[in-house]
Coordinates of C-alpha atoms and ligand atoms in Angstrom, one line a residue:
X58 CA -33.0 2.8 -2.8
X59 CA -32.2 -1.0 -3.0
X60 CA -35.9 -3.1 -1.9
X61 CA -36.1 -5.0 1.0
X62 CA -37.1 -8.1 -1.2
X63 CA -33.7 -7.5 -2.8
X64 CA -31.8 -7.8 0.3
X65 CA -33.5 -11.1 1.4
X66 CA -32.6 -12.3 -1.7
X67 CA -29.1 -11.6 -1.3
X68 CA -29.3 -12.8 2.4
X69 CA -30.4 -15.9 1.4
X70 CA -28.0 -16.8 -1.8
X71 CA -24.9 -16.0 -0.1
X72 CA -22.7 -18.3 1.9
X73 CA -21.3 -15.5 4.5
X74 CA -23.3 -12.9 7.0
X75 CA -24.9 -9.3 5.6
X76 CA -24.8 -6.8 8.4
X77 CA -27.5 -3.7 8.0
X78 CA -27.3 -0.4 10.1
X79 CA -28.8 -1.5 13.6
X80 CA -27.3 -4.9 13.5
X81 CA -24.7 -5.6 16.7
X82 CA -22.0 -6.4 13.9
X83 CA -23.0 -3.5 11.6
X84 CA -20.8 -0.9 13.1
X85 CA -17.3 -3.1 13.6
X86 CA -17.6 -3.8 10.1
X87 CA -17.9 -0.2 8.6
X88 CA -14.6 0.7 10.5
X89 CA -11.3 0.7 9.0
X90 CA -8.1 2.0 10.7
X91 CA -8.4 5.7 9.5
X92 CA -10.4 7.2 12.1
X93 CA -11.3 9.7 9.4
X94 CA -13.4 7.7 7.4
X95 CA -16.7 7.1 8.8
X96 CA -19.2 6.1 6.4
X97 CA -22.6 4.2 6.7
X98 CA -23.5 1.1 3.4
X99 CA -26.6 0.3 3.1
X100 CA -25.6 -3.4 3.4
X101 CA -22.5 -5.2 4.3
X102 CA -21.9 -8.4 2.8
X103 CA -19.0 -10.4 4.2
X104 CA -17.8 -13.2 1.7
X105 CA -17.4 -16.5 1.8
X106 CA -15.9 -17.3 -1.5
X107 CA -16.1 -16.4 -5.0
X108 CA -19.3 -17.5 -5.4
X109 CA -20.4 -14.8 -2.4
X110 CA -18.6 -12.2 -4.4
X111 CA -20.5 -12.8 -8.3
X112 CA -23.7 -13.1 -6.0
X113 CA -22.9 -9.6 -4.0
X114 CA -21.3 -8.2 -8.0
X115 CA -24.6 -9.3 -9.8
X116 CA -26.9 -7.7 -7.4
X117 CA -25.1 -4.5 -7.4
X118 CA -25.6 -4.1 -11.0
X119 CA -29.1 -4.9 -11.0
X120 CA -29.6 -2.7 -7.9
X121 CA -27.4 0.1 -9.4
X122 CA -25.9 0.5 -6.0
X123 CA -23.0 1.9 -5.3
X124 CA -20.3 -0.8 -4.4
X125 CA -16.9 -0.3 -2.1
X126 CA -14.7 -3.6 -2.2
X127 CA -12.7 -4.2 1.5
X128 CA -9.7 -6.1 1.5
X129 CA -7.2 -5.5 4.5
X130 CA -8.9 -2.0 5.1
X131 CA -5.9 0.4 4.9
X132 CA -6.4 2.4 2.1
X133 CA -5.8 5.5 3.2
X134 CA -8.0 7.1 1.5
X135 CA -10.6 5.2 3.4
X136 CA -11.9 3.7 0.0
X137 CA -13.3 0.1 0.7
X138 CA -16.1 1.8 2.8
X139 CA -19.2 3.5 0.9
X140 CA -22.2 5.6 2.5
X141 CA -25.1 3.8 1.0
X142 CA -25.1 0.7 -1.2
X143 CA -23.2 -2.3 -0.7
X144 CA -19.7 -3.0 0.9
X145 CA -17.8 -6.4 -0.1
X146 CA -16.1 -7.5 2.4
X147 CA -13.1 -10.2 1.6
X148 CA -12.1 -10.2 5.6
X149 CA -13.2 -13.7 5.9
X150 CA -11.6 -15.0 3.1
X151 CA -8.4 -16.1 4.3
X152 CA -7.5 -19.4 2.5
X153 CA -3.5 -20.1 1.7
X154 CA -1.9 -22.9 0.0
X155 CA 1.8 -22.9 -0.4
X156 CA 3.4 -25.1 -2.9
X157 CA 7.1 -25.9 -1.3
X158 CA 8.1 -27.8 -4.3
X159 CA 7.5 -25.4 -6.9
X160 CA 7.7 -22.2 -4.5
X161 CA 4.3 -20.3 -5.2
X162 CA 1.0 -19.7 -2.8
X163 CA -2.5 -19.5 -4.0
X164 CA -3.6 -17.1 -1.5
X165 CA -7.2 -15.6 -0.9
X166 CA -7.7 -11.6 -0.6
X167 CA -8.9 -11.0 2.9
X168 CA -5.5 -12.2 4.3
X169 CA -3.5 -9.4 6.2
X170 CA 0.4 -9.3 5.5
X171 CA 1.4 -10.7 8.7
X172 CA -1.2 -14.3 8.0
X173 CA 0.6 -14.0 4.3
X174 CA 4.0 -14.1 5.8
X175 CA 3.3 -16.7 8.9
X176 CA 2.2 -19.4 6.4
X177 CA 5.0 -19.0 3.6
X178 CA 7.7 -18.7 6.4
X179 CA 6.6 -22.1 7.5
X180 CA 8.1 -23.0 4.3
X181 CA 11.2 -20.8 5.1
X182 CA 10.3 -18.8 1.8
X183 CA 8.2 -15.2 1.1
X184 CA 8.0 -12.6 -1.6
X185 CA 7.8 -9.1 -1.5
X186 CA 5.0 -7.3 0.7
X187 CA 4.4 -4.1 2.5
X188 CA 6.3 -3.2 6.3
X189 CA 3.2 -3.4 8.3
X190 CA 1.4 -6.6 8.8
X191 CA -2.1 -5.6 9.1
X192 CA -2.5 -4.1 5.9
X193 CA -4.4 -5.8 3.3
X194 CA -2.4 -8.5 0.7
X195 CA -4.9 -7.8 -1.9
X196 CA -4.9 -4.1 -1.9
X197 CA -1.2 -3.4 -1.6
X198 CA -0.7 -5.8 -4.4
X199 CA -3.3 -5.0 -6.4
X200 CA -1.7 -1.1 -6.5
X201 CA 1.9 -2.1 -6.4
X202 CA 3.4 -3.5 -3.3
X203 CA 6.8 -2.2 -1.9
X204 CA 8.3 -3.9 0.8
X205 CA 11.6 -5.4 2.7
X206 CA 12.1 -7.8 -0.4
X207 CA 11.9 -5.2 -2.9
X208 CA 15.4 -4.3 -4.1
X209 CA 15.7 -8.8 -5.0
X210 CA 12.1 -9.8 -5.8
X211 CA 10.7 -6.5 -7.4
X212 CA 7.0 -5.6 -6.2
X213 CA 4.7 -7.5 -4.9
X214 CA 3.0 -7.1 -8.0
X215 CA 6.0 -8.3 -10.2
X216 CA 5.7 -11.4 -8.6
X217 CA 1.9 -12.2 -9.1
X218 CA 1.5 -15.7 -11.2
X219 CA -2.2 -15.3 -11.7
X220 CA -5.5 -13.9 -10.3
X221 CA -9.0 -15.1 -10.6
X222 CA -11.1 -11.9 -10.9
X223 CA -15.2 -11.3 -10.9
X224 CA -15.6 -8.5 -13.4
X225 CA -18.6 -6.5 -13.6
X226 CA -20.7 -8.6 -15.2
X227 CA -20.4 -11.6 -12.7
X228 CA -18.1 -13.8 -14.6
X229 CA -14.7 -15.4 -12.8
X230 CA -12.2 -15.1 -14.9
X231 CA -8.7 -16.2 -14.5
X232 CA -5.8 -13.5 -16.0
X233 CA -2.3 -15.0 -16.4
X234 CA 0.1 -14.2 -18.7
X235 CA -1.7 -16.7 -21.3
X236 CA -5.5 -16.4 -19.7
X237 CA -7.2 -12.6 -20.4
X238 CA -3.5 -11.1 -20.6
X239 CA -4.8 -8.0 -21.0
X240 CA -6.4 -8.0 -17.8
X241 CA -3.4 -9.7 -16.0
X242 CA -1.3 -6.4 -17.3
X243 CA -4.1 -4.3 -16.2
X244 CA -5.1 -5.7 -12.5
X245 CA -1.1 -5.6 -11.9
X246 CA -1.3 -1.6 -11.2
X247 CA -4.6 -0.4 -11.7
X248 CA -6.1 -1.0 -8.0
X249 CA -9.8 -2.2 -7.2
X250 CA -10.5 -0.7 -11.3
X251 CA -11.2 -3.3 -13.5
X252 CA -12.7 -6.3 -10.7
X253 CA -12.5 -8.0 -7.8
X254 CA -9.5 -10.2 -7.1
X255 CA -10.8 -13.5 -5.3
X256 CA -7.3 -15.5 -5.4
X257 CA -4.1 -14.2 -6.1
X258 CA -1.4 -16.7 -6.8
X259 CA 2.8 -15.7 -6.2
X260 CA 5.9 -16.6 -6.7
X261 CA 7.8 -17.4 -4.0
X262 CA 11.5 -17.3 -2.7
X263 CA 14.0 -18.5 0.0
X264 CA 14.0 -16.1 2.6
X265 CA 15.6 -17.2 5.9
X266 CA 16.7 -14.4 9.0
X267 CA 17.6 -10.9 8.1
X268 CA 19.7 -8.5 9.4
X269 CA 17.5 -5.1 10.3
X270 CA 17.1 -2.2 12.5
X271 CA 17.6 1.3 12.0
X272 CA 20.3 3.8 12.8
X273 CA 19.0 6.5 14.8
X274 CA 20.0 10.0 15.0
X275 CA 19.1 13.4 16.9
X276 CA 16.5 15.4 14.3
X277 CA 19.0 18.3 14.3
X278 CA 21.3 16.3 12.2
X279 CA 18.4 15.6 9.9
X280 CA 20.0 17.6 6.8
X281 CA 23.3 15.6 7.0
X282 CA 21.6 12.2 7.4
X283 CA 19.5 12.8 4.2
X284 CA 22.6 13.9 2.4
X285 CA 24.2 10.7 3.5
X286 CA 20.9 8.4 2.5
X287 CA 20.9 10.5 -0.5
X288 CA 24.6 9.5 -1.4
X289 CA 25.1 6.1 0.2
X290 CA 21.4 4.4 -0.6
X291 CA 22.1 3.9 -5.0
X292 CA 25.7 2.0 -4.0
X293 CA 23.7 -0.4 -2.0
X294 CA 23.2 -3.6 -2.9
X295 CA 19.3 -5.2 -3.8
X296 CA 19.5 -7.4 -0.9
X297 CA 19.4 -4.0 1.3
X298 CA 16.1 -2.2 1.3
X299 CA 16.2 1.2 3.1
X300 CA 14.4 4.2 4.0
X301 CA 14.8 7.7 6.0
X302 CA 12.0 8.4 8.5
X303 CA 11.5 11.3 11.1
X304 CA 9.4 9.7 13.8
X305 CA 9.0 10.0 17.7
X306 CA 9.6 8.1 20.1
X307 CA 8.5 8.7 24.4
X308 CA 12.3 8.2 25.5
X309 CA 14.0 9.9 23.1
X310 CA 11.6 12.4 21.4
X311 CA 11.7 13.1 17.5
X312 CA 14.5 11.5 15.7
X313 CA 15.9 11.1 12.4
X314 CA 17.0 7.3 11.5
X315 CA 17.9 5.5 8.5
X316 CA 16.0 2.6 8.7
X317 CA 17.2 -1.0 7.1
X318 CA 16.5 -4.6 6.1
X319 CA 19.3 -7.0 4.6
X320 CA 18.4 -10.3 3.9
X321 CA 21.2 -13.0 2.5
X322 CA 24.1 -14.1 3.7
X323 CA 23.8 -12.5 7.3
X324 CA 28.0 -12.8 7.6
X325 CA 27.7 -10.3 4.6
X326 CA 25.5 -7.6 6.4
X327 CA 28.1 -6.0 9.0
X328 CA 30.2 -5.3 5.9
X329 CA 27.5 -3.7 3.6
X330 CA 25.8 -1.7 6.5
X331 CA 29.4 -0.8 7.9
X332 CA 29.1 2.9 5.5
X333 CA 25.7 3.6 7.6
X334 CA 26.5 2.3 11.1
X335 CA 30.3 4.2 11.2
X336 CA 28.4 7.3 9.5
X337 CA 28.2 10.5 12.6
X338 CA 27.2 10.4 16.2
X339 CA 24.0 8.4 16.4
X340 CA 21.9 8.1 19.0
X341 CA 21.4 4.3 18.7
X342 CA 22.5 1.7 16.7
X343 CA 18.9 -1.1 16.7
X344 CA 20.9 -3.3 13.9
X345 CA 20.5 -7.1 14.6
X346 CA 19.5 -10.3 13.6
X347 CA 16.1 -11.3 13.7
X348 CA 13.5 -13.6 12.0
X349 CA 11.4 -12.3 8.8
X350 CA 8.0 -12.3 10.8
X351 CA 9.7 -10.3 13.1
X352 CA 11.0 -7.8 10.8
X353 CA 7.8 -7.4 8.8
X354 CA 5.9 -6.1 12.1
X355 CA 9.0 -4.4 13.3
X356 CA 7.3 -1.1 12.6
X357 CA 3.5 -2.0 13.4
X358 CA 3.6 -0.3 17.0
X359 CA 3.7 3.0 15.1
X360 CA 0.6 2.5 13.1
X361 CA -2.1 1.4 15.6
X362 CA -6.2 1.5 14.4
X363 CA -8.3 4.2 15.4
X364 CA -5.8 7.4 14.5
X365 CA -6.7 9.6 11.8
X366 CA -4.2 9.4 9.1
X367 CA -3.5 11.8 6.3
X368 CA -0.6 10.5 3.7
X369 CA 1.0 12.8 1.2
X370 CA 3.6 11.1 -1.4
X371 CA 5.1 11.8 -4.6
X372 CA 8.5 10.5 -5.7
X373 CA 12.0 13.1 -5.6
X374 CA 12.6 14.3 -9.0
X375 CA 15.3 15.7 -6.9
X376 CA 16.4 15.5 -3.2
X377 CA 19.4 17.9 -3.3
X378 CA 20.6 20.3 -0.4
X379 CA 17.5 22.3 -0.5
X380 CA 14.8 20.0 -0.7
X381 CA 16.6 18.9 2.9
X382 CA 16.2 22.5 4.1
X383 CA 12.8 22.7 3.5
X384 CA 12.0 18.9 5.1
X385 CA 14.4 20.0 7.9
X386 CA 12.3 23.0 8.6
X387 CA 8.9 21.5 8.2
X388 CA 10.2 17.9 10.4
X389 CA 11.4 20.8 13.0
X390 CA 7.2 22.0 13.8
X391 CA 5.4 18.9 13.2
X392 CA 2.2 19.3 15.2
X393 CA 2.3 15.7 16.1
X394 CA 4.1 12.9 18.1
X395 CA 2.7 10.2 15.9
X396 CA 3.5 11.3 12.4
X397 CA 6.2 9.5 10.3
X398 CA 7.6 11.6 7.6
X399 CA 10.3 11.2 5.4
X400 CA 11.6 8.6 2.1
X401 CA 11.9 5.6 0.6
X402 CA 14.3 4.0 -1.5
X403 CA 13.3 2.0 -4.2
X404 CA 15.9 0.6 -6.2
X405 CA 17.0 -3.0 -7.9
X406 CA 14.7 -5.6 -9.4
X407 CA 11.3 -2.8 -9.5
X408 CA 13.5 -0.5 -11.8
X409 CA 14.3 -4.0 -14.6
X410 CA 10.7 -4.2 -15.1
X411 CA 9.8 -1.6 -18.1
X412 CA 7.2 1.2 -16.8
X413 CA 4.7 -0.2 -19.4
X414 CA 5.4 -4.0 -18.8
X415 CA 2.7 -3.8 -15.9
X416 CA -0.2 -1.2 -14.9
X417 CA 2.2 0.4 -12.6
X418 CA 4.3 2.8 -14.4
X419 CA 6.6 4.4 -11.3
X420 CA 10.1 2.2 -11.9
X421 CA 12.5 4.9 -12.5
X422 CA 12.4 7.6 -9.1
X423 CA 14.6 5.9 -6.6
X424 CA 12.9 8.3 -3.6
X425 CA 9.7 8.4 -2.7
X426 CA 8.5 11.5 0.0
X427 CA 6.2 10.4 2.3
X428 CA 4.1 12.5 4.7
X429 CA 2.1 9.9 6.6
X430 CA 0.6 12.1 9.0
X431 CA -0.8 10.6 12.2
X432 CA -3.1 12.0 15.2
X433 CA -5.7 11.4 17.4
X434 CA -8.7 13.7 18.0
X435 CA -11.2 15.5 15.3
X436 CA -10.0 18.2 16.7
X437 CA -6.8 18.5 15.7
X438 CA -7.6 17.5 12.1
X439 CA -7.5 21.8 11.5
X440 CA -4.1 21.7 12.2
X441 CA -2.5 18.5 10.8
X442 CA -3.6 18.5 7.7
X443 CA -3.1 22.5 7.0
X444 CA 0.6 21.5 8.1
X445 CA 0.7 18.3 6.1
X446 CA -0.6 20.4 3.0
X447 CA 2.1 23.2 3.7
X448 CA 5.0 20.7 3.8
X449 CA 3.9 19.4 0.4
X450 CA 3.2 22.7 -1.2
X451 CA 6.8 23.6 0.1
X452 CA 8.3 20.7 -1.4
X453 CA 6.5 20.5 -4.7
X454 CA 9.7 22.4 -6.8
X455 CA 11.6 18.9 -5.9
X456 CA 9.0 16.5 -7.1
X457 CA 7.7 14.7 -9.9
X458 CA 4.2 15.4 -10.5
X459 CA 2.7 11.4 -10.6
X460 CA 2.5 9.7 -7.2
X461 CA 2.4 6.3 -5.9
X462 CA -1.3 5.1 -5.9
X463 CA -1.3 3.8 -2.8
X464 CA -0.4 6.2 -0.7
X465 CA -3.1 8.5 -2.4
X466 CA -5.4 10.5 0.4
X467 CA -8.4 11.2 -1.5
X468 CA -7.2 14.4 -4.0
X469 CA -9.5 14.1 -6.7
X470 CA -9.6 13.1 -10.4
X471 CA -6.7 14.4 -11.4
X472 CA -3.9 13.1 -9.2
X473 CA -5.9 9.8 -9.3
X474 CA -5.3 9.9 -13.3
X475 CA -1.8 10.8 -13.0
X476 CA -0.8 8.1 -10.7
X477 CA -1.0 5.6 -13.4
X478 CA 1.1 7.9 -15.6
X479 CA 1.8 6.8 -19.3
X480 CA -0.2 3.8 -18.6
X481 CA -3.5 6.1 -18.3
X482 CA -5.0 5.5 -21.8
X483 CA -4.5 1.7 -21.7
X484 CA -6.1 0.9 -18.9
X485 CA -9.0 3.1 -19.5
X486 CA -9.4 0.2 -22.6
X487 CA -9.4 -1.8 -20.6
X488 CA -12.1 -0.2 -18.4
X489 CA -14.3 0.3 -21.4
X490 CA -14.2 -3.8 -21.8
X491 CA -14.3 -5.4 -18.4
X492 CA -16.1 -2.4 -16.6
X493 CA -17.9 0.2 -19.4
X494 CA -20.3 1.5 -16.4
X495 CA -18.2 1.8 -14.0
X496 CA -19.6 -0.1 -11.4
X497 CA -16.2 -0.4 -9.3
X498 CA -15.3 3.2 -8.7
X499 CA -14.4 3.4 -4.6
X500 CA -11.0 3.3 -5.6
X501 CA -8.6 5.9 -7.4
X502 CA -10.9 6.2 -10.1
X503 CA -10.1 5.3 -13.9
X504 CA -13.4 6.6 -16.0
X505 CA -14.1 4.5 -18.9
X506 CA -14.6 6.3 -22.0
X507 CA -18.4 6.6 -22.1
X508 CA -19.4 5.6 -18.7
X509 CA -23.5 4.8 -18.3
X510 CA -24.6 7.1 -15.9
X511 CA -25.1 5.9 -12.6
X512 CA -26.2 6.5 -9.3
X513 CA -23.6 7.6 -6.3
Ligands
LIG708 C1 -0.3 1.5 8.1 C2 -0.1 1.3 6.6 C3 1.2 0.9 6.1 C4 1.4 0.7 4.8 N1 2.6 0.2 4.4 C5 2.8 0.0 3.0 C6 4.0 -0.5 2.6 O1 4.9 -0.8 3.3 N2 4.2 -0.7 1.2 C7 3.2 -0.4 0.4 O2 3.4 -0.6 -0.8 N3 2.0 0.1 0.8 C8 1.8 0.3 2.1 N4 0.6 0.8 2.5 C9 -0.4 1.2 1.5 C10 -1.3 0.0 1.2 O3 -0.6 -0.7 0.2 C11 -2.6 0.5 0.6 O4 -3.3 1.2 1.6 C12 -3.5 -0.7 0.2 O5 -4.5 -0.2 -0.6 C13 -4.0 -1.5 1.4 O6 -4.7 -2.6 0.9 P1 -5.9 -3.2 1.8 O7 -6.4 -4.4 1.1 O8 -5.5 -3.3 3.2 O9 -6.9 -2.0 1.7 P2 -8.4 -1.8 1.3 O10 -8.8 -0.5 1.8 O11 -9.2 -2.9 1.7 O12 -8.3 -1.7 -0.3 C14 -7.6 -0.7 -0.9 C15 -8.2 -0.6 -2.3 O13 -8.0 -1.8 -3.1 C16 -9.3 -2.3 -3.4 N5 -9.3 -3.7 -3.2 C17 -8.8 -4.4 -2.1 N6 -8.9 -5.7 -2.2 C18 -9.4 -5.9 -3.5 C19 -9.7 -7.1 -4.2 N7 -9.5 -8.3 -3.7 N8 -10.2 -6.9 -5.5 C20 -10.4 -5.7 -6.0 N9 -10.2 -4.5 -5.3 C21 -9.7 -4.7 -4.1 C22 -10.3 -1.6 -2.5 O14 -11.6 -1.5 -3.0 C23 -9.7 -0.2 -2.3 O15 -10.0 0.6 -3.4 C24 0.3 1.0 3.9 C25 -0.9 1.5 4.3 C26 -1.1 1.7 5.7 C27 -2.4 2.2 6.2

């Protein structure tokens, strides 16, 4: 139970609002964009600034209350929310200073991607982020961060510069690759584990119109188009990022497209997308020019707030003929219109960066599976998620074990610890030093060593 007394306190020696259950603003800022999460904190504290965030760390600790930390929102697994004890918000903090001269941004974590991109494309520059611009800057980075500028820039991760972090103990530190560069390695991979970000600072690069779209084909030609993507996607170059997606649309029902984003000398991209756009009898060609900020929420009408959403990814170990039999089959009686399901390339600059070179060991499987299954109505959670789980069971003989962090639904302990692969042990160091008691666990959970018992 965390007193009353306590809470005043906290009211009164933070900068931003604190919403309780019964407040008018309590229950807008409990809800994320999975309609599956529903939880109820105790308290809602919505930050100002740093100092907000070691006020809102410090009493957590003395409270012993649970704490969730809320960036953009979108984790799937619905993990900046808690039921009971205090939820950080960083919404509000939307600061963003872009240096032209030297091409980096200082940019607070409550910024969605689309605010992120709007601001450095004033500059006609940007570096790597995720395809939809609501999500979160601070959470996609902080667990990796693949996006349309991937295959050039590597993740957004690879192109962090420097972070200012609150660690458990209510100290700001800053982690570069000279300041705390332990925790610099570890915050590039491990999630929400080891603090919470309050400034994250990039490099930048010159990114002017791309060429994108998608190729879009009839889903009975869905084993032939994943052979092609299969084939064609490691001869492409880094300034192509691509990926393979069965979605729906109300004209044209489920298709199959090979979706694509060339950025570069734009005279260039007929020529390099010439293999995809001559390959079989699509159903429409969407390729064109069109600004960055248009590109990066080119695919946001297919992710609205409010649907429940139930992701499962792990990267190919193989995607040979008969991995595309069973997606084929699975793609053919998917229960619903809204779910997106298919694979990713990931290719270029992510794989020159050594697995152990950052927190984030996945730089050497160039397809990622992704089930991102999408409905609305409780009551057809039954039959979505036995069907998503099917699919995945059916496909498990092609994949690796160890999946991408951030697509992780909530699975437990063990795929949490097996998303940060060979990396596993270090970071649980690091746990021991900056967080022993594990006071930031509402993410995909690395256990210190000897973790003070708590309450949950
Ligand atoms: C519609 C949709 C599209 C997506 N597209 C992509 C994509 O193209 N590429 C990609 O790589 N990923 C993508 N993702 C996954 C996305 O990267 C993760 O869901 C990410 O965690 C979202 O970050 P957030 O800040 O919005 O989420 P939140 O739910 O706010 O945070 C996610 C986790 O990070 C922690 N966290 C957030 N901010 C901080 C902080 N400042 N300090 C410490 N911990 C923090 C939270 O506590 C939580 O554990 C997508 C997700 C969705 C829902």
């Amino acid at each position: 139970m965390i007193s009353e007394s306590a809470v005043q306190h906290l009211k009164s020696s933070v900068r931003g609002q604190t919403f309780c259950p019964g407040d008018a603003a309590y229950d807008a800022a409990r809800t994320i964009p999975n309609a599956m999460v529903d939880r109820r904190p105790a308290l809602i504290t919505r930050c100002s600034g740093a100092a907000d965030v070691i006020a809102c760390v410090n009493f957590a600790r003395e409270q012993d209350a649970l704490v969730s930390v809320r960036g953009g929102g979108h984790s799937v697994a619905g993990k900046s929310v808690c039921d009971g004890g205090l939820m950080i918000d960083l919404s509000a903090m939307k600061g963003i200073r872009v240096n032209p001269a030297k091409k980096t941004v200082r940019a607070e974590p409550g910024l969605t991607l689309g605010e992120f991109d709007r601001e450095t494309q004033a500059f006609g520059l940007a570096t790597t982020m995720g395809t939809i611009s609501k999500t979160g800057i601070s959470g996609l980075t902080l667990g990796a961060g693949w996006g349309h500028l991937h295959g050039k820039y590597g993740l957004a991760l690879d192109n962090l510069i420097s972070l200012d972090v609150v660690t458990a103990d209510g100290r700001l530190l800053t982690a570069s690759a000279t300041d705390n560069p332990d925790l610099f390695w570890g915050l590039r991979g491990s999630g929400g584990n080891l603090g919470i970000v309050t400034s994250l600072e990039y490099q930048l690069h010159d990114v002017g119109p791309v060429f994108a779209g998608g190729v879009l084909y009839p889903s009975s030609f869905t084993k032939q188009v994943l052979r092609f993507f299969r084939d064609w996607a490691p001869t492409i170059p880094d300034e192509l990022v691509t990926q393979v997606v069965s979605l729906t649309f109300p004209d044209l029902g489920r298709v199959f497209a090979i979706a694509g984003a060339y950025h570069g000398d734009l005279k260039k991209a007929e020529e390099v997308l010439q293999p995809l756009r001559s390959f079989g009898k699509p159903l429409l060609d969407i390729f064109q020019p069109m600004p960055y900020v248009q590109l990066q929420s080119m695919f946001d009408p297919f992710f609205p707030p409010g649907r429940m959403v139930y992701v499962k990814s792990n990267f190919f170990k193989t995607l040979d003929a008969e991995a595309g039999e069973v997606m084929d089959e699975f793609l053919a009686t998917c229960p619903s219109p809204h779910t997106f399901a298919g694979s990713e390339h990931w290719h270029g600059e992510l794989t020159r960066v050594s697995a152990n070179d950052t927190a984030f060991p996945h730089r050497d499987y160039p397809f990622n599976l992704i089930i991102w299954s999408q409905w609305e109505g409780a009551e057809n959670s039954e039959k979505n998620i036995r069907w998503t789980r099917e699919f995945w069971n059916a496909m498990k003989p092609f994949l690796i074990e160890s999946s991408y962090g951030n697509y992780l639904s909530d699975e437990g302990e063990e795929s949490a610890r097996a998303s940060y692969g060979t990396n596993y042990d270090r970071l649980v160091a690091l746990k021991n030093k900056f967080d022993p008691t594990n006071l930031f666990r509402m993410n995909h959970n690395i256990k210190p060593a000897k973790a003070v018992q708590t309450v949950s």
